[in-house]
Amino acid sequence: MSNTIVIGAQWGDEGKGKIVDWLTESSDVVVRAQGGNNAGHTVISDGKEYILHLIPSGILWPGKLCVIGNGVVMDPEALLGEIDGLAEKGINVTPEQLRISDRAHLVMPYHREMDAYREASRGSGKIGTTKRGIGPTYGDKVDRVGFRLHDLVGDPVAFSERLYERVSSCNTLFESAGMETLDAEKIGKALLEASERLKPFVGDTVAELHEQMKAGKSMLFEGAQGTYLDIDQGTYPFVTSSNTTSGGACTGSGVPPHRIDKVVGVAKAYTTRVGAGPFPTQNDELAQRFHGMGREFGATTGRKRRCGWLDLVLLRYATMVNGFDDLAITIMDGLDEFAEIPICTHYELNGKRLDLPPASALEFDLVKPVYETLPGWQTDTTGIRKYEDLPDNAKAYIDRIEKETGANVSMVGIGPARDQTIMR
Ligand code: GDP
Ligand code: IMO
Ligand code: MG
């Protein structure tokens, strides 16, 4: 038995889905513990592409238990759509295979409206959210006015009463903003219908996960988003609304920290970010090149991802706050063609050297990234399957990441397919 947390080390989309899929073979249970359907995790299995938003990537492996933990915010419509989409692709999601926490908060239609409204009213200070209602749902959770799944499936009458009150108070706000109001009855009816389908999946997943641990099963925690989108450790306020770092896996699942054996960070060999906010190593030429190749488009919203060079300042701090034992470096093949590859070793701000990120997003925007140029390998790595067979310069690139972070690079991605993963 061994329990592993997998966490994005940058701004999301590091290839966590692919790494989780790879590690699922040797695990029994795959858990999502935070975020919602703002996530988009791509897995290519048997030549077919799947993009998972709420359901753990482990669902693609028969016989693995998947859990949506208490820390996740769950949009019932989105979840049922995802279950139906998987069924169309031949993956039947059963209540034996997918368990959903009765304590998970519900993303409501008014949360999605609120998300869109707040973004529109932020003007040039937009966060660039996915508009899935994530921020307002976590806001209500912290404000103690949210709805949890047990409210919906456990007591539909009380649920409906409180829902009407909540919709009515949201409508007052929408009206004053000149927006269309919502029909509480329609929302309630749709949710109660969804509830009938969801009920068999819902339970006390904390108790269920502890049963699994007692039975000696191995668990994998599939982080969503990335370290710099963490509400505490990220580039606040340009972040998501959950703790995306490793601690979130425990609070969001009810599995205590001392039961965790390993934390694996996933980082691209370069850096990307979708949405607004600081990005010191951003490089528009690199973005154009990747976009021209049909790469680096968001898996959830289809937006173009901003692209830049590898930033060791980010990886250093991410290794600290998450406690990465291992790193998986993905999309090494994305750098195959370059003769020279700049990597950012530190920042400078007002003449001072920074080896770690600043707290303030304003300062983060002002830092000057200082680069060192490493020689490229100019070799197609996509067919390589053994670490020893990687070009020397690619190995030197990885050695440098290890030296700067102190984490062990144990996996290297050289293509999107399941078998394009090199174990070290
Ligand atoms: P996630 O949100 O962290 O799971 O990552 P996304 O799925 O949003 O984005 C990662 C993208 O990179 C997807 O299109 C993956 O198929 C792709 N990918 C993952 N690992 C590799 C790799 O090693 N090489 C290449 N070329 N693509 C990869
Ligand atoms: P995965 O799990 C990349 C970004 C949004 C926006 C900010 C806040 O696929 O790595 P939100 O809708 O969460 O309130 O948006 O966070 N964001 C992501 N970026 N990958 C993700 O998930 C993301 N989930 C949210 O673009 O900048
Ligand atoms: Mg993604």
Short mmCIF file of C-alpha atoms and ligand atoms in Angstrom, two decimals:
data_model
loop_
_atom_site.label_atom_id
_atom_site.label_comp_id
_atom_site.label_asym_id
_atom_site.label_seq_id
_atom_site.Cartn_x
_atom_site.Cartn_y
_atom_site.Cartn_z
CA MET A 1 0.00 0.00 0.00
CA SER A 2 1.29 3.41 -0.93
CA ASN A 3 -0.57 6.69 -1.25
CA THR A 4 0.61 9.31 -3.73
CA ILE A 5 -0.47 12.89 -4.40
CA VAL A 6 0.03 14.25 -7.92
CA ILE A 7 0.17 18.06 -8.14
CA GLY A 8 0.68 20.58 -10.95
CA ALA A 9 3.86 22.58 -10.33
CA GLN A 10 3.03 25.56 -12.56
CA TRP A 11 -0.25 27.20 -13.69
CA GLY A 12 -2.18 24.04 -14.53
CA ASP A 13 -2.27 21.90 -17.68
CA GLU A 14 1.10 20.36 -16.91
CA GLY A 15 -0.06 16.94 -18.11
CA LYS A 16 -1.40 15.69 -14.76
CA GLY A 17 -4.08 13.61 -16.50
CA LYS A 18 -1.52 11.66 -18.45
CA ILE A 19 0.73 11.10 -15.43
CA VAL A 20 -2.22 10.04 -13.24
CA ASP A 21 -3.37 7.66 -15.96
CA TRP A 22 0.12 6.17 -16.07
CA LEU A 23 0.29 5.76 -12.27
CA THR A 24 -3.26 4.37 -12.04
CA GLU A 25 -2.15 0.97 -13.27
CA SER A 26 -0.38 0.38 -9.95
CA SER A 27 -3.07 2.01 -7.76
CA ASP A 28 -6.50 0.90 -6.59
CA VAL A 29 -8.26 4.20 -5.93
CA VAL A 30 -8.06 7.59 -7.69
CA VAL A 31 -9.32 10.65 -5.79
CA ARG A 32 -10.13 14.22 -6.82
CA ALA A 33 -10.06 16.44 -3.73
CA GLN A 34 -10.44 20.05 -4.95
CA GLY A 35 -11.50 22.20 -7.87
CA GLY A 36 -14.39 21.39 -10.13
CA ASN A 37 -15.09 21.26 -13.83
CA ASN A 38 -12.67 24.13 -14.37
CA ALA A 39 -10.16 21.28 -14.76
CA GLY A 40 -9.55 19.58 -18.09
CA HIS A 41 -7.32 16.52 -17.91
CA THR A 42 -6.39 14.91 -21.20
CA VAL A 43 -5.73 11.20 -21.35
CA ILE A 44 -5.06 9.23 -24.49
CA SER A 45 -6.03 5.64 -23.91
CA ASP A 46 -6.03 3.01 -26.65
CA GLY A 47 -5.66 5.75 -29.24
CA LYS A 48 -8.81 7.59 -28.06
CA GLU A 49 -8.63 11.03 -26.47
CA TYR A 50 -10.62 11.68 -23.30
CA ILE A 51 -10.88 15.03 -21.51
CA LEU A 52 -11.93 14.60 -17.90
CA HIS A 53 -13.28 17.54 -15.94
CA LEU A 54 -14.80 16.23 -12.70
CA ILE A 55 -14.37 12.49 -12.85
CA PRO A 56 -10.95 11.18 -11.81
CA SER A 57 -8.83 9.98 -14.73
CA GLY A 58 -8.72 6.51 -13.16
CA ILE A 59 -12.20 5.89 -14.62
CA LEU A 60 -10.53 4.81 -17.86
CA TRP A 61 -9.04 1.78 -16.12
CA PRO A 62 -11.49 -1.04 -15.41
CA GLY A 63 -11.72 -2.12 -11.79
CA LYS A 64 -10.35 1.10 -10.24
CA LEU A 65 -12.40 2.97 -7.67
CA CYS A 66 -12.79 6.71 -8.37
CA VAL A 67 -13.74 9.21 -5.70
CA ILE A 68 -14.89 12.84 -5.88
CA GLY A 69 -13.99 14.08 -2.41
CA ASN A 70 -15.57 16.62 -0.06
CA GLY A 71 -13.25 19.42 -1.25
CA VAL A 72 -14.53 19.33 -4.83
CA VAL A 73 -17.25 21.70 -6.04
CA MET A 74 -19.64 19.69 -8.13
CA ASP A 75 -21.89 20.92 -10.92
CA PRO A 76 -24.58 18.19 -11.22
CA GLU A 77 -25.39 19.05 -14.83
CA ALA A 78 -21.71 18.97 -15.80
CA LEU A 79 -21.13 15.69 -13.98
CA LEU A 80 -24.09 13.95 -15.60
CA GLY A 81 -22.98 15.31 -18.98
CA GLU A 82 -19.53 13.86 -18.37
CA ILE A 83 -20.96 10.48 -17.39
CA ASP A 84 -23.09 10.46 -20.57
CA GLY A 85 -20.13 11.55 -22.72
CA LEU A 86 -18.05 8.68 -21.36
CA ALA A 87 -20.89 6.21 -22.00
CA GLU A 88 -20.93 7.33 -25.64
CA LYS A 89 -17.25 6.42 -25.81
CA GLY A 90 -17.91 2.99 -24.30
CA ILE A 91 -16.96 3.77 -20.66
CA ASN A 92 -19.83 2.88 -18.37
CA VAL A 93 -19.60 4.81 -15.10
CA THR A 94 -21.34 2.86 -12.33
CA PRO A 95 -22.05 3.85 -8.69
CA GLU A 96 -19.73 1.00 -7.67
CA GLN A 97 -16.87 2.62 -9.57
CA LEU A 98 -17.56 6.30 -8.88
CA ARG A 99 -18.27 7.60 -5.39
CA ILE A 100 -19.14 11.24 -4.68
CA SER A 101 -18.85 12.85 -1.28
CA ASP A 102 -22.09 13.84 0.42
CA ARG A 103 -20.14 16.85 1.73
CA ALA A 104 -19.11 18.19 -1.70
CA HIS A 105 -20.58 21.61 -2.47
CA LEU A 106 -22.92 22.13 -5.41
CA VAL A 107 -22.18 24.56 -8.21
CA MET A 108 -25.51 26.21 -8.94
CA PRO A 109 -26.67 28.09 -12.07
CA TYR A 110 -26.47 31.36 -10.11
CA HIS A 111 -22.80 30.65 -9.37
CA ARG A 112 -22.08 30.43 -13.08
CA GLU A 113 -24.00 33.68 -13.70
CA MET A 114 -22.16 35.37 -10.84
CA ASP A 115 -18.80 34.20 -12.21
CA ALA A 116 -19.59 35.71 -15.63
CA TYR A 117 -20.94 38.90 -14.07
CA ARG A 118 -17.93 39.42 -11.80
CA GLU A 119 -15.53 38.84 -14.66
CA ALA A 120 -17.39 41.36 -16.84
CA SER A 121 -17.31 43.94 -14.07
CA ARG A 122 -13.59 43.52 -13.39
CA GLY A 123 -12.70 45.35 -16.61
CA SER A 124 -8.94 45.28 -17.16
CA GLY A 125 -8.46 43.40 -13.88
CA LYS A 126 -10.11 40.26 -15.25
CA ILE A 127 -8.88 36.94 -13.88
CA GLY A 128 -9.85 35.08 -17.03
CA THR A 129 -11.81 32.43 -15.14
CA THR A 130 -13.27 29.38 -16.85
CA LYS A 131 -16.75 30.78 -16.02
CA ARG A 132 -17.74 27.48 -14.49
CA GLY A 133 -18.92 29.17 -11.27
CA ILE A 134 -15.98 27.90 -9.24
CA GLY A 135 -15.09 31.13 -7.37
CA PRO A 136 -18.67 31.98 -6.32
CA THR A 137 -19.29 28.39 -5.17
CA TYR A 138 -16.21 28.34 -2.94
CA GLY A 139 -17.18 31.85 -1.84
CA ASP A 140 -20.58 30.60 -0.66
CA LYS A 141 -18.90 27.63 1.02
CA VAL A 142 -16.66 29.89 3.07
CA ASP A 143 -19.55 32.29 3.65
CA ARG A 144 -21.55 29.30 4.98
CA VAL A 145 -24.46 29.74 2.59
CA GLY A 146 -23.60 26.90 0.20
CA PHE A 147 -25.50 23.72 -0.62
CA ARG A 148 -23.88 20.34 -0.18
CA LEU A 149 -24.87 17.14 -1.95
CA HIS A 150 -26.43 15.69 1.20
CA ASP A 151 -28.80 18.69 1.26
CA LEU A 152 -30.00 17.83 -2.23
CA VAL A 153 -30.27 14.05 -1.97
CA GLY A 154 -31.13 13.88 1.74
CA ASP A 155 -33.91 16.40 2.23
CA PRO A 156 -35.38 17.69 -1.06
CA VAL A 157 -38.13 19.71 0.68
CA ALA A 158 -35.80 21.71 2.90
CA PHE A 159 -33.40 22.00 -0.04
CA SER A 160 -36.08 23.53 -2.28
CA GLU A 161 -37.17 26.02 0.38
CA ARG A 162 -33.66 27.27 0.96
CA LEU A 163 -32.95 27.27 -2.77
CA TYR A 164 -35.89 29.60 -3.43
CA GLU A 165 -34.60 32.02 -0.81
CA ARG A 166 -31.10 31.92 -2.23
CA VAL A 167 -32.22 32.39 -5.84
CA SER A 168 -34.43 35.24 -4.79
CA SER A 169 -31.55 37.06 -3.08
CA CYS A 170 -29.32 36.46 -6.13
CA ASN A 171 -32.09 37.79 -8.38
CA THR A 172 -32.18 41.05 -6.43
CA LEU A 173 -28.50 41.46 -7.25
CA PHE A 174 -28.92 40.41 -10.89
CA GLU A 175 -31.81 42.84 -11.30
CA SER A 176 -29.80 45.74 -9.91
CA ALA A 177 -27.02 44.85 -12.36
CA GLY A 178 -29.48 44.87 -15.26
CA MET A 179 -29.07 41.13 -15.81
CA GLU A 180 -31.73 38.54 -16.48
CA THR A 181 -33.14 36.92 -13.36
CA LEU A 182 -33.27 33.17 -12.74
CA ASP A 183 -36.34 30.95 -12.40
CA ALA A 184 -36.03 29.23 -9.00
CA GLU A 185 -38.71 26.68 -9.81
CA LYS A 186 -37.02 25.61 -13.01
CA ILE A 187 -33.65 25.32 -11.26
CA GLY A 188 -35.15 23.33 -8.39
CA LYS A 189 -36.92 20.94 -10.76
CA ALA A 190 -33.74 20.29 -12.78
CA LEU A 191 -31.73 19.70 -9.62
CA LEU A 192 -34.26 17.29 -8.15
CA GLU A 193 -34.25 15.35 -11.43
CA ALA A 194 -30.45 15.26 -11.39
CA SER A 195 -30.60 14.16 -7.78
CA GLU A 196 -32.47 10.99 -8.71
CA ARG A 197 -29.65 9.99 -11.03
CA LEU A 198 -26.91 11.09 -8.66
CA LYS A 199 -28.22 9.47 -5.48
CA PRO A 200 -26.65 6.03 -5.98
CA PHE A 201 -23.22 7.62 -6.41
CA VAL A 202 -23.38 9.71 -3.22
CA GLY A 203 -22.04 8.58 0.13
CA ASP A 204 -19.66 9.21 3.00
CA THR A 205 -16.48 9.01 0.96
CA VAL A 206 -14.34 9.77 4.01
CA ALA A 207 -15.49 6.52 5.62
CA GLU A 208 -15.21 4.72 2.27
CA LEU A 209 -11.61 5.89 1.74
CA HIS A 210 -10.68 4.82 5.27
CA GLU A 211 -12.18 1.38 4.51
CA GLN A 212 -9.98 1.20 1.43
CA MET A 213 -6.91 2.09 3.51
CA LYS A 214 -7.78 -0.57 6.06
CA ALA A 215 -8.00 -3.09 3.23
CA GLY A 216 -4.45 -2.11 2.21
CA LYS A 217 -5.40 -0.41 -1.06
CA SER A 218 -3.18 2.18 -2.76
CA MET A 219 -4.53 5.62 -3.44
CA LEU A 220 -3.66 8.25 -5.97
CA PHE A 221 -4.76 11.87 -5.47
CA GLU A 222 -5.28 13.65 -8.76
CA GLY A 223 -4.55 17.33 -8.22
CA ALA A 224 -6.38 19.84 -10.37
CA GLN A 225 -5.05 23.23 -11.50
CA GLY A 226 -1.50 23.98 -10.35
CA THR A 227 0.59 25.43 -7.53
CA TYR A 228 0.46 29.03 -8.84
CA LEU A 229 -3.33 28.89 -9.07
CA ASP A 230 -3.51 27.98 -5.35
CA ILE A 231 -5.63 30.43 -3.36
CA ASP A 232 -2.81 30.85 -0.78
CA GLN A 233 0.42 30.09 -2.63
CA GLY A 234 -0.46 31.27 -6.12
CA THR A 235 -0.29 34.60 -7.94
CA TYR A 236 -3.21 36.02 -5.94
CA PRO A 237 -5.70 37.33 -7.01
CA PHE A 238 -5.03 35.65 -10.38
CA VAL A 239 -5.71 32.21 -8.96
CA THR A 240 -8.52 29.71 -8.60
CA SER A 241 -10.47 29.42 -5.35
CA SER A 242 -9.16 26.18 -3.85
CA ASN A 243 -5.96 24.88 -2.30
CA THR A 244 -4.40 23.21 -5.30
CA THR A 245 -1.21 22.35 -3.39
CA SER A 246 -0.64 19.01 -1.69
CA GLY A 247 -2.33 19.92 1.61
CA GLY A 248 -5.60 20.30 -0.30
CA ALA A 249 -5.54 16.59 -1.09
CA CYS A 250 -5.89 15.82 2.63
CA THR A 251 -8.47 18.42 3.60
CA GLY A 252 -10.45 17.69 0.44
CA SER A 253 -10.62 13.94 0.99
CA GLY A 254 -10.51 13.32 4.73
CA VAL A 255 -7.31 11.30 4.40
CA PRO A 256 -4.86 12.55 7.03
CA PRO A 257 -1.35 13.79 6.13
CA HIS A 258 0.50 10.94 7.84
CA ARG A 259 -1.11 8.45 5.43
CA ILE A 260 0.58 10.09 2.44
CA ASP A 261 3.72 8.35 1.23
CA LYS A 262 4.75 10.42 -1.74
CA VAL A 263 4.10 13.71 -3.50
CA VAL A 264 4.78 13.92 -7.22
CA GLY A 265 4.95 17.28 -8.97
CA VAL A 266 4.12 17.54 -12.65
CA ALA A 267 5.84 20.27 -14.66
CA LYS A 268 6.06 20.96 -18.35
CA ALA A 269 9.60 21.25 -19.73
CA TYR A 270 8.56 24.85 -20.44
CA THR A 271 5.73 26.93 -18.92
CA THR A 272 2.16 27.77 -19.92
CA ARG A 273 -0.67 29.71 -18.40
CA VAL A 274 -4.29 30.18 -19.49
CA GLY A 275 -6.11 33.20 -18.10
CA ALA A 276 -4.70 36.47 -16.80
CA GLY A 277 -1.97 37.23 -14.27
CA PRO A 278 1.80 37.42 -13.93
CA PHE A 279 3.97 35.20 -16.11
CA PRO A 280 7.61 36.39 -16.05
CA THR A 281 9.00 34.00 -18.70
CA GLN A 282 6.14 34.48 -21.17
CA ASN A 283 7.42 34.46 -24.76
CA ASP A 284 5.05 35.23 -27.60
CA GLU A 285 7.28 33.72 -30.28
CA LEU A 286 7.25 30.42 -28.45
CA ALA A 287 3.46 30.63 -28.15
CA GLN A 288 3.07 31.29 -31.87
CA ARG A 289 5.26 28.33 -32.67
CA PHE A 290 3.28 25.95 -30.42
CA HIS A 291 -0.09 27.29 -31.57
CA GLY A 292 1.03 26.90 -35.17
CA MET A 293 1.68 23.24 -34.40
CA GLY A 294 -1.88 22.94 -32.99
CA ARG A 295 -0.55 22.71 -29.43
CA GLU A 296 -1.33 24.54 -26.20
CA PHE A 297 -5.03 25.20 -26.48
CA GLY A 298 -7.04 24.92 -23.24
CA ALA A 299 -8.69 21.53 -22.67
CA THR A 300 -11.73 23.12 -20.94
CA THR A 301 -12.30 26.43 -22.72
CA GLY A 302 -10.30 26.01 -25.94
CA ARG A 303 -8.51 29.31 -25.21
CA LYS A 304 -4.95 29.77 -26.46
CA ARG A 305 -2.51 29.12 -23.62
CA ARG A 306 0.19 31.71 -23.02
CA CYS A 307 3.61 30.05 -23.37
CA GLY A 308 7.08 30.73 -22.01
CA TRP A 309 10.39 29.20 -21.00
CA LEU A 310 11.00 26.98 -17.99
CA ASP A 311 11.00 28.97 -14.76
CA LEU A 312 13.12 27.47 -11.99
CA VAL A 313 11.93 30.08 -9.49
CA LEU A 314 8.45 28.58 -9.78
CA LEU A 315 9.67 24.99 -9.49
CA ARG A 316 11.85 25.75 -6.47
CA TYR A 317 8.99 27.21 -4.44
CA ALA A 318 6.51 24.59 -5.70
CA THR A 319 8.83 21.84 -4.46
CA MET A 320 8.96 23.53 -1.06
CA VAL A 321 5.24 24.10 -0.51
CA ASN A 322 4.11 20.75 -1.88
CA GLY A 323 6.99 18.66 -0.59
CA PHE A 324 7.65 17.10 -3.98
CA ASP A 325 9.65 13.92 -3.64
CA ASP A 326 9.52 13.30 -7.37
CA LEU A 327 8.92 15.36 -10.46
CA ALA A 328 7.41 14.26 -13.76
CA ILE A 329 8.71 16.49 -16.56
CA THR A 330 6.21 16.43 -19.41
CA ILE A 331 6.36 17.49 -23.05
CA MET A 332 10.15 17.28 -23.25
CA ASP A 333 9.44 16.53 -26.92
CA GLY A 334 8.06 20.09 -27.22
CA LEU A 335 11.65 21.34 -27.03
CA ASP A 336 13.10 18.80 -29.49
CA GLU A 337 13.72 21.31 -32.28
CA PHE A 338 15.50 24.09 -30.40
CA ALA A 339 19.26 24.67 -30.80
CA GLU A 340 19.33 26.68 -27.58
CA ILE A 341 16.92 26.66 -24.66
CA PRO A 342 16.75 29.56 -22.19
CA ILE A 343 15.81 28.67 -18.61
CA CYS A 344 15.03 31.24 -15.95
CA THR A 345 17.28 30.71 -12.94
CA HIS A 346 16.14 33.67 -10.80
CA TYR A 347 14.40 37.03 -10.98
CA GLU A 348 15.63 40.54 -10.40
CA LEU A 349 13.47 43.21 -8.83
CA ASN A 350 14.73 46.74 -8.13
CA GLY A 351 18.32 45.52 -8.41
CA LYS A 352 17.75 42.66 -5.93
CA ARG A 353 18.05 38.96 -6.72
CA LEU A 354 14.98 36.80 -6.03
CA ASP A 355 15.33 33.02 -5.94
CA LEU A 356 11.73 32.59 -4.77
CA PRO A 357 8.53 34.21 -6.04
CA PRO A 358 7.33 37.48 -4.50
CA ALA A 359 4.01 37.58 -2.63
CA SER A 360 2.57 40.51 -4.55
CA ALA A 361 1.12 40.03 -8.04
CA LEU A 362 2.20 43.59 -8.84
CA GLU A 363 5.81 42.75 -8.01
CA PHE A 364 5.48 39.44 -9.82
CA ASP A 365 4.56 41.46 -12.90
CA LEU A 366 7.61 43.68 -12.51
CA VAL A 367 10.31 41.06 -11.94
CA LYS A 368 12.91 40.61 -14.64
CA PRO A 369 13.56 36.94 -15.40
CA VAL A 370 17.28 36.17 -15.61
CA TYR A 371 18.07 33.39 -18.07
CA GLU A 372 20.82 30.94 -18.64
CA THR A 373 20.94 29.29 -22.05
CA LEU A 374 21.30 25.53 -22.24
CA PRO A 375 22.17 23.69 -25.46
CA GLY A 376 19.22 21.96 -27.14
CA TRP A 377 19.26 18.35 -28.35
CA GLN A 378 17.66 18.77 -31.79
CA THR A 379 16.64 15.12 -31.83
CA ASP A 380 13.17 13.57 -32.10
CA THR A 381 12.63 12.09 -28.66
CA THR A 382 9.06 10.82 -29.23
CA GLY A 383 10.13 7.26 -30.00
CA ILE A 384 12.55 6.93 -27.07
CA ARG A 385 11.46 4.58 -24.28
CA LYS A 386 14.56 4.29 -22.06
CA TYR A 387 16.06 7.08 -20.01
CA GLU A 388 19.60 6.15 -21.11
CA ASP A 389 18.59 6.66 -24.73
CA LEU A 390 17.63 10.32 -24.27
CA PRO A 391 20.12 12.74 -25.89
CA ASP A 392 22.85 13.90 -23.48
CA ASN A 393 21.63 17.51 -23.59
CA ALA A 394 18.11 16.42 -22.66
CA LYS A 395 19.55 14.51 -19.69
CA ALA A 396 21.59 17.58 -18.73
CA TYR A 397 18.38 19.67 -18.83
CA ILE A 398 16.75 17.23 -16.42
CA ASP A 399 19.82 17.11 -14.17
CA ARG A 400 19.64 20.88 -13.92
CA ILE A 401 15.99 20.76 -12.79
CA GLU A 402 16.90 18.20 -10.14
CA LYS A 403 19.81 20.28 -8.92
CA GLU A 404 17.72 23.44 -8.60
CA THR A 405 14.69 21.84 -6.93
CA GLY A 406 16.17 18.97 -4.95
CA ALA A 407 13.38 16.72 -6.27
CA ASN A 408 14.01 13.54 -8.15
CA VAL A 409 12.88 13.54 -11.80
CA SER A 410 11.40 10.06 -12.02
CA MET A 411 9.26 10.40 -15.14
CA VAL A 412 9.75 12.15 -18.45
CA GLY A 413 6.98 12.67 -21.02
CA ILE A 414 7.94 12.55 -24.69
CA GLY A 415 4.47 12.49 -26.25
CA PRO A 416 0.78 12.49 -25.30
CA ALA A 417 0.17 8.73 -25.57
CA ARG A 418 0.15 6.45 -22.54
CA ASP A 419 3.35 4.65 -23.56
CA GLN A 420 5.23 7.89 -24.29
CA THR A 421 6.36 8.08 -20.68
CA ILE A 422 9.91 7.25 -19.66
CA MET A 423 10.45 5.92 -16.13
CA ARG A 424 13.80 6.52 -14.66
P1 GDP B 1 -3.63 18.58 -17.22
O1 GDP B 1 -4.76 19.54 -17.01
O2 GDP B 1 -2.49 18.83 -16.30
O3 GDP B 1 -4.09 17.15 -17.16
O4 GDP B 1 -3.09 18.84 -18.68
P2 GDP B 1 -3.97 19.10 -20.02
O5 GDP B 1 -4.57 17.81 -20.44
O6 GDP B 1 -4.87 20.25 -19.85
O7 GDP B 1 -2.84 19.58 -21.03
C1 GDP B 1 -1.71 18.82 -21.28
C2 GDP B 1 -1.63 18.58 -22.80
O8 GDP B 1 -0.37 18.04 -23.11
C3 GDP B 1 -2.63 17.56 -23.31
O9 GDP B 1 -2.98 17.90 -24.62
C4 GDP B 1 -1.85 16.25 -23.28
O10 GDP B 1 -2.34 15.30 -24.22
C5 GDP B 1 -0.48 16.73 -23.68
N1 GDP B 1 0.66 15.97 -23.13
C6 GDP B 1 0.84 15.47 -21.88
N2 GDP B 1 2.08 14.96 -21.75
C7 GDP B 1 2.70 15.14 -22.94
C8 GDP B 1 4.01 14.86 -23.44
O11 GDP B 1 4.89 14.35 -22.74
N3 GDP B 1 4.27 15.25 -24.73
C9 GDP B 1 3.33 15.84 -25.53
N4 GDP B 1 3.67 16.18 -26.78
N5 GDP B 1 2.09 16.13 -25.09
C10 GDP B 1 1.79 15.78 -23.82
P1 IMO B 2 -6.27 21.78 -14.92
O1 IMO B 2 -6.71 20.89 -13.80
C1 IMO B 2 -5.25 25.79 -16.24
C2 IMO B 2 -7.37 29.11 -14.34
C3 IMO B 2 -8.30 29.94 -15.19
C4 IMO B 2 -8.13 31.28 -14.53
C5 IMO B 2 -8.01 30.93 -13.05
C6 IMO B 2 -9.31 31.04 -12.28
O2 IMO B 2 -6.73 21.35 -16.25
O3 IMO B 2 -4.80 22.04 -14.85
P2 IMO B 2 -11.50 29.53 -12.21
O4 IMO B 2 -12.47 29.17 -13.29
O5 IMO B 2 -10.86 28.36 -11.57
O6 IMO B 2 -12.08 30.49 -11.21
O7 IMO B 2 -10.36 30.37 -12.97
O8 IMO B 2 -7.57 29.57 -13.02
N1 IMO B 2 -7.65 27.65 -14.34
C7 IMO B 2 -6.89 26.75 -14.97
N2 IMO B 2 -5.82 26.91 -15.77
N3 IMO B 2 -5.66 24.55 -15.92
C8 IMO B 2 -6.72 24.36 -15.09
O9 IMO B 2 -7.07 23.15 -14.64
C9 IMO B 2 -7.40 25.49 -14.60
N4 IMO B 2 -8.47 25.67 -13.80
C10 IMO B 2 -8.60 27.00 -13.62
O10 IMO B 2 -7.90 29.96 -16.53
O11 IMO B 2 -6.90 31.85 -14.91
MG MG B 3 -5.89 20.91 -18.08
#
